[in-house]
CSV table of C-alpha atoms in Angstrom, one decimal:
chain,number,residue,atom,x,y,z
A,530,UNK,CA,7.4,-21.5,1.9
A,531,UNK,CA,10.6,-23.1,0.7
A,532,UNK,CA,11.4,-21.3,-2.5
A,533,UNK,CA,13.8,-18.8,-0.9
A,534,UNK,CA,16.3,-16.8,-2.9
A,535,UNK,CA,19.1,-14.8,-1.4
A,536,UNK,CA,18.7,-11.0,-1.7
A,537,UNK,CA,21.3,-8.3,-1.1
A,538,UNK,CA,20.3,-4.9,0.3
A,539,UNK,CA,21.1,-2.2,-2.2
A,540,UNK,CA,19.5,0.8,-0.5
A,541,UNK,CA,17.8,1.7,2.8
A,542,UNK,CA,15.8,4.9,3.5
A,543,UNK,CA,14.9,5.9,7.0
A,544,UNK,CA,11.8,8.2,6.6
A,545,UNK,CA,11.1,8.8,10.3
A,546,UNK,CA,11.6,7.1,13.6
A,547,UNK,CA,10.9,3.4,13.0
A,548,UNK,CA,9.8,3.9,9.4
A,549,UNK,CA,11.9,2.4,6.6
A,550,UNK,CA,12.0,1.4,3.0
A,551,UNK,CA,14.5,-1.0,1.6
A,552,UNK,CA,15.5,-2.3,-1.8
A,553,UNK,CA,17.2,-5.6,-2.7
A,554,UNK,CA,19.1,-7.1,-5.5
A,555,UNK,CA,17.4,-10.5,-6.2
A,556,UNK,CA,15.9,-12.5,-9.0
A,557,UNK,CA,12.1,-13.0,-8.4
A,558,UNK,CA,9.4,-14.4,-10.6
A,559,UNK,CA,7.1,-12.0,-12.4
A,560,UNK,CA,4.3,-10.5,-10.2
A,561,UNK,CA,1.1,-8.4,-10.4
A,562,UNK,CA,1.0,-5.0,-8.8
A,563,UNK,CA,-0.6,-5.3,-5.4
A,564,UNK,CA,1.0,-8.6,-4.5
A,565,UNK,CA,3.5,-9.3,-1.6
A,566,UNK,CA,6.6,-11.4,-0.9
A,567,UNK,CA,8.1,-12.8,2.3
A,568,UNK,CA,11.3,-11.4,3.6
A,569,UNK,CA,13.2,-13.5,6.1
A,570,UNK,CA,16.3,-13.7,8.2
A,571,UNK,CA,17.9,-16.6,10.0
A,572,UNK,CA,17.6,-15.8,13.7
A,573,UNK,CA,18.8,-18.2,16.5
A,574,UNK,CA,18.8,-21.1,14.1
A,575,UNK,CA,15.3,-20.4,12.7
A,576,UNK,CA,14.2,-18.7,9.5
A,577,UNK,CA,11.9,-15.9,10.5
A,578,UNK,CA,9.8,-14.4,7.7
A,579,UNK,CA,7.1,-11.9,7.3
A,580,UNK,CA,5.0,-10.7,4.3
A,581,UNK,CA,5.6,-7.3,2.8
A,582,UNK,CA,3.8,-5.7,-0.2
A,583,UNK,CA,6.0,-4.8,-3.1
A,584,UNK,CA,6.4,-1.0,-3.6
A,585,UNK,CA,8.0,-1.3,-7.0
A,586,UNK,CA,6.0,-1.9,-10.1
A,587,UNK,CA,6.3,-5.1,-12.1
A,588,UNK,CA,9.3,-4.9,-14.4
A,589,UNK,CA,11.4,-2.7,-12.1
A,590,UNK,CA,14.7,-4.4,-11.4
A,591,UNK,CA,14.9,-4.2,-7.6
A,592,UNK,CA,12.2,-5.4,-5.2
A,593,UNK,CA,11.3,-2.7,-2.6
A,594,UNK,CA,9.4,-3.0,0.7
A,595,UNK,CA,8.2,-0.3,3.1
A,596,UNK,CA,7.8,-1.2,6.8
A,597,UNK,CA,7.6,-0.1,10.4
A,598,UNK,CA,10.2,-1.4,12.8
A,599,UNK,CA,8.3,-2.9,15.7
A,600,UNK,CA,10.6,-2.8,18.8
A,601,UNK,CA,9.2,-6.1,20.2
A,602,UNK,CA,8.9,-7.8,16.8
A,603,UNK,CA,10.9,-10.9,15.9
A,604,UNK,CA,12.1,-9.6,12.6
A,605,UNK,CA,11.7,-5.9,11.9
A,606,UNK,CA,14.3,-4.6,14.5
A,607,UNK,CA,16.9,-6.7,12.9
A,608,UNK,CA,15.7,-5.9,9.4
A,609,UNK,CA,15.9,-2.2,10.0
A,610,UNK,CA,19.5,-2.6,11.2
A,611,UNK,CA,20.7,-4.0,7.8
A,612,UNK,CA,22.8,-1.9,5.6
A,613,UNK,CA,23.6,-2.0,1.8
A,614,UNK,CA,25.6,-5.1,1.1
A,615,UNK,CA,23.9,-7.3,3.8
A,616,UNK,CA,21.9,-10.3,2.8
A,617,UNK,CA,18.4,-11.5,3.5
A,618,UNK,CA,16.1,-14.2,2.2
A,619,UNK,CA,13.2,-13.4,-0.2
A,620,UNK,CA,10.4,-15.6,-1.4
A,621,UNK,CA,10.9,-16.1,-5.2
A,622,UNK,CA,7.2,-16.0,-5.9
A,623,UNK,CA,4.8,-13.2,-4.9
A,624,UNK,CA,1.4,-14.0,-3.6
A,625,UNK,CA,-1.9,-12.2,-2.9
A,626,UNK,CA,-5.1,-11.1,-4.7
A,627,UNK,CA,-5.2,-7.4,-3.8
A,628,UNK,CA,-4.8,-6.5,-7.4
A,629,UNK,CA,-6.9,-4.9,-10.2
A,630,UNK,CA,-6.9,-8.1,-12.2
A,631,UNK,CA,-10.6,-8.8,-11.8
A,632,UNK,CA,-11.9,-5.3,-10.9
A,633,UNK,CA,-14.4,-3.9,-13.3
A,634,UNK,CA,-13.8,-0.4,-14.9
A,635,UNK,CA,-15.6,2.6,-13.2
A,636,UNK,CA,-15.4,6.3,-13.2
A,637,UNK,CA,-13.3,6.7,-10.0
A,638,UNK,CA,-10.8,4.4,-8.3
A,639,UNK,CA,-10.4,5.3,-4.6
A,640,UNK,CA,-7.3,4.0,-2.9
A,641,UNK,CA,-7.5,4.4,0.9
A,642,UNK,CA,-4.3,3.6,2.9
A,643,UNK,CA,-3.1,4.0,6.5
A,644,UNK,CA,0.6,4.0,7.3
A,645,UNK,CA,2.9,1.8,5.3
A,646,UNK,CA,0.0,0.4,3.3
A,647,UNK,CA,0.7,3.4,0.9
A,648,UNK,CA,3.4,1.2,-0.6
A,649,UNK,CA,1.1,-1.3,-2.3
A,650,UNK,CA,-0.7,1.6,-4.1
A,651,UNK,CA,2.6,3.0,-5.4
A,652,UNK,CA,3.2,-0.3,-7.2
A,653,UNK,CA,-0.4,-0.2,-8.7
A,654,UNK,CA,-0.2,3.4,-9.7
A,655,UNK,CA,3.0,2.9,-11.7
A,656,UNK,CA,1.3,0.5,-14.0
A,657,UNK,CA,-1.0,1.2,-16.9
A,658,UNK,CA,-4.0,-0.7,-15.5
A,659,UNK,CA,-5.6,1.9,-13.2
A,660,UNK,CA,-5.3,4.5,-15.9
A,661,UNK,CA,-6.9,2.2,-18.5
A,662,UNK,CA,-9.9,1.2,-16.4
A,663,UNK,CA,-10.7,4.5,-14.5
A,664,UNK,CA,-11.2,8.1,-15.4
A,665,UNK,CA,-9.8,9.3,-12.1
A,666,UNK,CA,-7.7,7.9,-9.2
A,667,UNK,CA,-8.0,9.4,-5.7
A,668,UNK,CA,-5.2,8.2,-3.3
A,669,UNK,CA,-5.8,8.9,0.4
A,670,UNK,CA,-3.0,8.4,2.9
A,671,UNK,CA,-3.9,8.4,6.6
A,672,UNK,CA,-1.1,8.9,9.1
A,673,UNK,CA,-0.7,10.1,12.6
A,674,UNK,CA,2.0,12.8,12.2
A,675,UNK,CA,3.2,14.9,9.2
A,676,UNK,CA,6.6,13.2,9.4
A,677,UNK,CA,4.8,9.9,8.5
A,678,UNK,CA,4.0,11.3,5.0
A,679,UNK,CA,6.5,9.7,2.7
A,680,UNK,CA,7.5,9.0,-1.0
A,681,UNK,CA,6.8,12.6,-1.9
A,682,UNK,CA,9.0,12.4,-5.0
A,683,UNK,CA,7.2,9.3,-6.3
A,684,UNK,CA,3.8,10.9,-5.7
A,685,UNK,CA,5.0,14.0,-7.6
A,686,UNK,CA,6.1,11.9,-10.5
A,687,UNK,CA,2.7,10.1,-10.7
A,688,UNK,CA,0.9,13.5,-10.5
A,689,UNK,CA,3.1,15.0,-13.2
A,690,UNK,CA,2.5,12.0,-15.5
A,691,UNK,CA,-1.3,11.9,-15.0
A,692,UNK,CA,-2.3,15.5,-14.3
A,693,UNK,CA,-5.9,16.1,-13.2
A,694,UNK,CA,-6.7,12.4,-13.4
A,695,UNK,CA,-4.8,11.9,-10.2
A,696,UNK,CA,-5.6,13.3,-6.8
A,697,UNK,CA,-3.5,12.8,-3.6
A,698,UNK,CA,-5.1,13.6,-0.2
A,699,UNK,CA,-3.1,13.3,3.0
A,700,UNK,CA,-5.1,12.9,6.2
A,701,UNK,CA,-3.3,13.4,9.5
A,702,UNK,CA,-5.0,12.3,12.7
A,703,UNK,CA,-2.9,13.8,15.5
A,704,UNK,CA,-1.6,17.1,14.1
A,705,UNK,CA,-2.6,19.8,11.6
A,706,UNK,CA,-0.5,20.5,8.5
A,707,UNK,CA,-0.8,22.6,5.3
A,708,UNK,CA,-2.7,20.9,2.5
A,709,UNK,CA,-3.6,17.9,4.6
A,710,UNK,CA,-7.0,17.0,6.0
A,711,UNK,CA,-7.2,16.7,9.8
A,712,UNK,CA,-8.7,13.5,11.1
A,713,UNK,CA,-9.1,9.8,10.6
A,714,UNK,CA,-10.0,8.5,7.2
A,715,UNK,CA,-13.3,7.0,8.5
A,716,UNK,CA,-14.4,10.2,10.2
A,717,UNK,CA,-13.6,12.2,7.0
A,718,UNK,CA,-15.7,9.7,5.1
A,719,UNK,CA,-18.7,10.1,7.4
A,720,UNK,CA,-18.5,13.9,7.5
A,721,UNK,CA,-18.2,14.2,3.7
A,722,UNK,CA,-14.9,16.1,4.0
A,723,UNK,CA,-12.9,13.6,2.1
A,724,UNK,CA,-15.2,13.5,-1.0
A,725,UNK,CA,-15.5,17.3,-0.9
A,726,UNK,CA,-11.8,17.6,-1.1
A,727,UNK,CA,-11.7,15.1,-4.0
A,728,UNK,CA,-14.6,16.7,-5.8
A,729,UNK,CA,-16.1,13.2,-6.3
A,730,UNK,CA,-18.7,11.1,-4.5
A,731,UNK,CA,-18.3,7.4,-3.6
A,732,UNK,CA,-21.3,5.5,-5.1
A,733,UNK,CA,-21.9,2.0,-6.3
A,734,UNK,CA,-22.6,3.3,-9.8
A,735,UNK,CA,-19.2,5.0,-10.5
A,736,UNK,CA,-16.7,4.0,-7.8
A,737,UNK,CA,-14.4,1.2,-6.8
A,738,UNK,CA,-12.7,1.5,-3.4
A,739,UNK,CA,-9.5,-0.3,-2.3
A,740,UNK,CA,-8.9,-0.5,1.4
A,741,UNK,CA,-5.5,-1.4,2.8
A,742,UNK,CA,-4.1,-0.7,6.3
A,743,UNK,CA,-5.0,-1.2,9.9
A,744,UNK,CA,-7.9,-3.5,10.8
A,745,UNK,CA,-9.9,-0.8,12.5
A,746,UNK,CA,-9.9,1.5,9.4
A,747,UNK,CA,-10.9,-1.4,7.2
A,748,UNK,CA,-13.7,-2.6,9.4
A,749,UNK,CA,-15.2,0.9,9.9
A,750,UNK,CA,-14.8,1.8,6.2
A,751,UNK,CA,-16.5,-1.4,5.1
A,752,UNK,CA,-19.5,-0.6,7.3
A,753,UNK,CA,-19.6,3.0,5.9
A,754,UNK,CA,-19.4,1.8,2.3
A,755,UNK,CA,-22.0,-1.0,2.7
A,756,UNK,CA,-24.4,1.5,4.2
A,757,UNK,CA,-24.1,3.3,0.9
A,758,UNK,CA,-24.9,0.2,-1.1
A,759,UNK,CA,-21.4,-0.8,-2.1
A,760,UNK,CA,-20.7,-4.6,-2.0
A,761,UNK,CA,-17.4,-6.4,-1.4
A,762,UNK,CA,-15.6,-7.5,-4.5
A,763,UNK,CA,-14.8,-11.1,-5.1
A,764,UNK,CA,-13.1,-12.8,-8.0
A,765,UNK,CA,-16.2,-14.5,-9.2
A,766,UNK,CA,-18.7,-11.9,-7.9
A,767,UNK,CA,-17.6,-8.4,-8.9
A,768,UNK,CA,-18.3,-5.7,-6.3
A,769,UNK,CA,-17.4,-2.2,-5.4
A,770,UNK,CA,-14.7,-2.4,-2.8
A,771,UNK,CA,-11.6,-4.6,-2.2
A,772,UNK,CA,-9.8,-5.1,1.1
A,773,UNK,CA,-6.5,-6.2,2.4
A,774,UNK,CA,-5.5,-6.0,6.1
A,775,UNK,CA,-1.9,-4.8,6.1
A,776,UNK,CA,0.9,-7.1,7.3
C-alpha cells in the first residue's frame, strides 16, 4: 500500500497495562463504519504497518484506533510509546467489508466482540444505519479482567441516545464483577445465559450476528450459530452472521 499520508498524534489513552487508544490529525478518504486503515512507522529503514479498525464514526475529524501493545511485536511497542505531537504514517484509504452495507434488516443485531474488537462496533453504533435496520442492538464485550472494560463514557452516550433499543453486556472470563456475566462468550451462548440477560433469542428469523475478535471465539461461535440454522453472510448471498478475525 503506497498511498500513505502523514498523521500527527493528538491524543493517547492508556486504559490498562498494554491497552491503548490513539487519535491522529490526518486527512483520510471517506470510509464506511466497520472498515480499517493501516498505521505504520519507519523502523530500521523499513516501513512497518499493521491494520487497525477505526473507532471513530465516519465524518468525525480525527481517526482513532484501539490496540494492544504486544511486547514482542514489531510495531505496537513503538506505537504505544508515541506522545501527542509525534508523527506516524496512515493509509489514506480505508479497507474491509465488515460493515452493514449489505446486511438485511432484522429484529435484533448482535455485536459480539473480544478485547479491542470493541472499537469497530463503536464506529458502527455511532452511525444511523444499525438503528434504521434493526429494532434492537445487543453489544457483548468479552474480556479477561474488569480493567479491560473500556470506553465507558462512549457506551453511556450510546445508551442515553437509544434507550431500551440498546443493550450492553460485559462478559469477564477470569474474574467476577458487578453487572458483568462471568465466562467466555461462547460458553454463555451455549448455556443460554447470554440470551437470558439480553431478553432475546438468536434465531435465523429475527437476528443478525456480527463476530469480531480472537480466532477461537469466532470459530466456536460460528459452529454454535450454524447449529441453530444461521448461515454466513456474503455480499451476494445474504445470511445471518458476519465475521472478521481481529487484527
